[in-house]
Amino acid sequence: MADEIELKFLVEDTDVVSKVNKYLTTLTLPVDYSVKNLKNSYFDTLSMTLRTYDFGLRTRTYSAPDTPNVTEQTIKTAGQVVGGLHKRPEYNVQIDTNQPELALFPADIWPTHANLQQIQEQLLCLFSTDFVRHTWQITMPCGSEVELVYDVGEITSSGKCSVINEIELELTTGDITSIFSLAQGLFSCLSLRPGLESKAARGYNLFHHREMSYPSRLPVVQTERKADLSTVFYTGMAQALEHLQLCVAGYLAQPKLDILGDFVDSLILIRHGFWLFEQHIVDEQQRDTVRKDLSHFIKLFSWVDNAQLFTELMNKSGAYRKKIDYSEQLVEQLKLEHRRFPDEEQVKKLMVSERFNNLQLTLLELIINKTIKVSPSDQDTRAFAAQKLEQSLSQAQLGGEQTHYIDVAKRLLSQRKQLIRSLLTGNWLGAFFEDSIRQNYRNAWLDVLEGMNELQTLWLLDEQLDALSPRNEKLCSWFDMKIEHLVDTISQSHQHALSIIPYWRD
């Protein structure tokens, strides 16, 4: 048995073998290159017995020039995937046929209730993978052995197929940092993105006619309620990074603006974690470097907020489209502004860029190796969470002396970011408290935020009205009335939110 530790990346590039060879030449390291064809068949019962154990069973036939075919069976037991790093115990046995024999695996890997004979009798092939594998065996200066693999081919199941075009970096022996350093070099010559699903997982999805699911809302960090600060920090980073990478996968598969909005929210959630634990992070230089990179991409995508607002304004079924259609000049003005936003190809290019890949790799490395040290708090973690939540609430207060609705609207918009930060603190630390009470409280503040978002949409519309000459008085009157009504609604929602006792106060 061996633990398989690998980084997986999906390739968004061409001429891959040539580019990898060129990069490896610059390293002047011992490299052994080979090519072979691999045909894999994946097995389970119709009731997915092995999947219920989180086991994956396959047979694999190797064929290469001037060598006889070799077939082996492999079973991978339950493991973990963090940010594209895959780690699963696996067992390999050479066999003579393409039909696996479960009794050849060690007996102690199976759950005590498993009926091997029954499972054996019910095994069937669910899907196959057929691909060419280019392999570079690399000896690193530190002595580590790394296998760099490029696979290109397809997954098939019942007449359906999915493309394989991916790179894996597997640590054979030595220090895990070796695969991180090689990955950084690959980012400089290839357009890549983390591969969150194995070939097997994709094959099961194909067999079951399932699409990969993408997140629709930011996660609330799930951790043990007795966990220390360090555990909360690293657990939160892992969950937020996974959410970010799912958003990338979602956008590349289906470039929708709402997925891009979730992507930006994920970046902000990660950065918020560095701010939240700021006083307890020992490695200030590394903390500030990572936070600076996060801020760089948040700024690059700062236009997404306005793009979503413009899309809402231009949506034919949206709340404001009928009013907007009264002015052809305004419609053209909105279309002109919308065309100034980056297009899908520009966004995709950023998502597979060297700098963004390096940012994700840095986050993954600090999660795996705990390279950023988090010192303990004088309080227990629940008390720390309550203190941070109380501080965030005080910063999100919407009070003020203005009485004219336009002044109130300006104040509300200026405090929108503070409310978002307060809700993000709840994403990080809210799980230390009762779920139902927390959600009831958050929902009230989310209602306030929803009103603020609509107010921001109206404010954007007003700015576009100001750009018209002459200004459309009918629309201006409607705008003033709508703003006044919305400010009153937000104020009522705010009062309701304030009336609910915060869930962290015992």
Tab-separated table of C-alpha atoms in Angstrom, residues 23 45 96 108 120 200 251 260 267 280 293 332 348 388 390 416 471:
chain	number	residue	atom	x	y	z
A	23	TYR	CA	10.552	23.988	-19.397
A	45	THR	CA	-22.212	-2.972	-8.378
A	96	ASP	CA	-3.977	-11.809	-16.073
A	108	ASP	CA	-7.942	-5.646	6.351
A	120	GLN	CA	-17.574	-9.898	-6.636
A	200	ALA	CA	-12.972	8.297	-11.762
A	251	TYR	CA	-17.512	29.910	-14.851
A	260	LEU	CA	-18.381	35.358	-11.429
A	267	LEU	CA	-11.722	35.983	-2.856
A	280	HIS	CA	-2.791	36.031	15.842
A	293	ASP	CA	-2.241	39.262	-4.037
A	332	GLU	CA	-28.253	53.063	-25.604
A	348	LYS	CA	-11.033	33.148	-18.505
A	388	LYS	CA	-15.282	39.416	16.706
A	390	GLU	CA	-19.835	41.871	18.389
A	416	ARG	CA	-22.891	48.629	2.595
A	471	ARG	CA	-32.275	64.841	-18.471
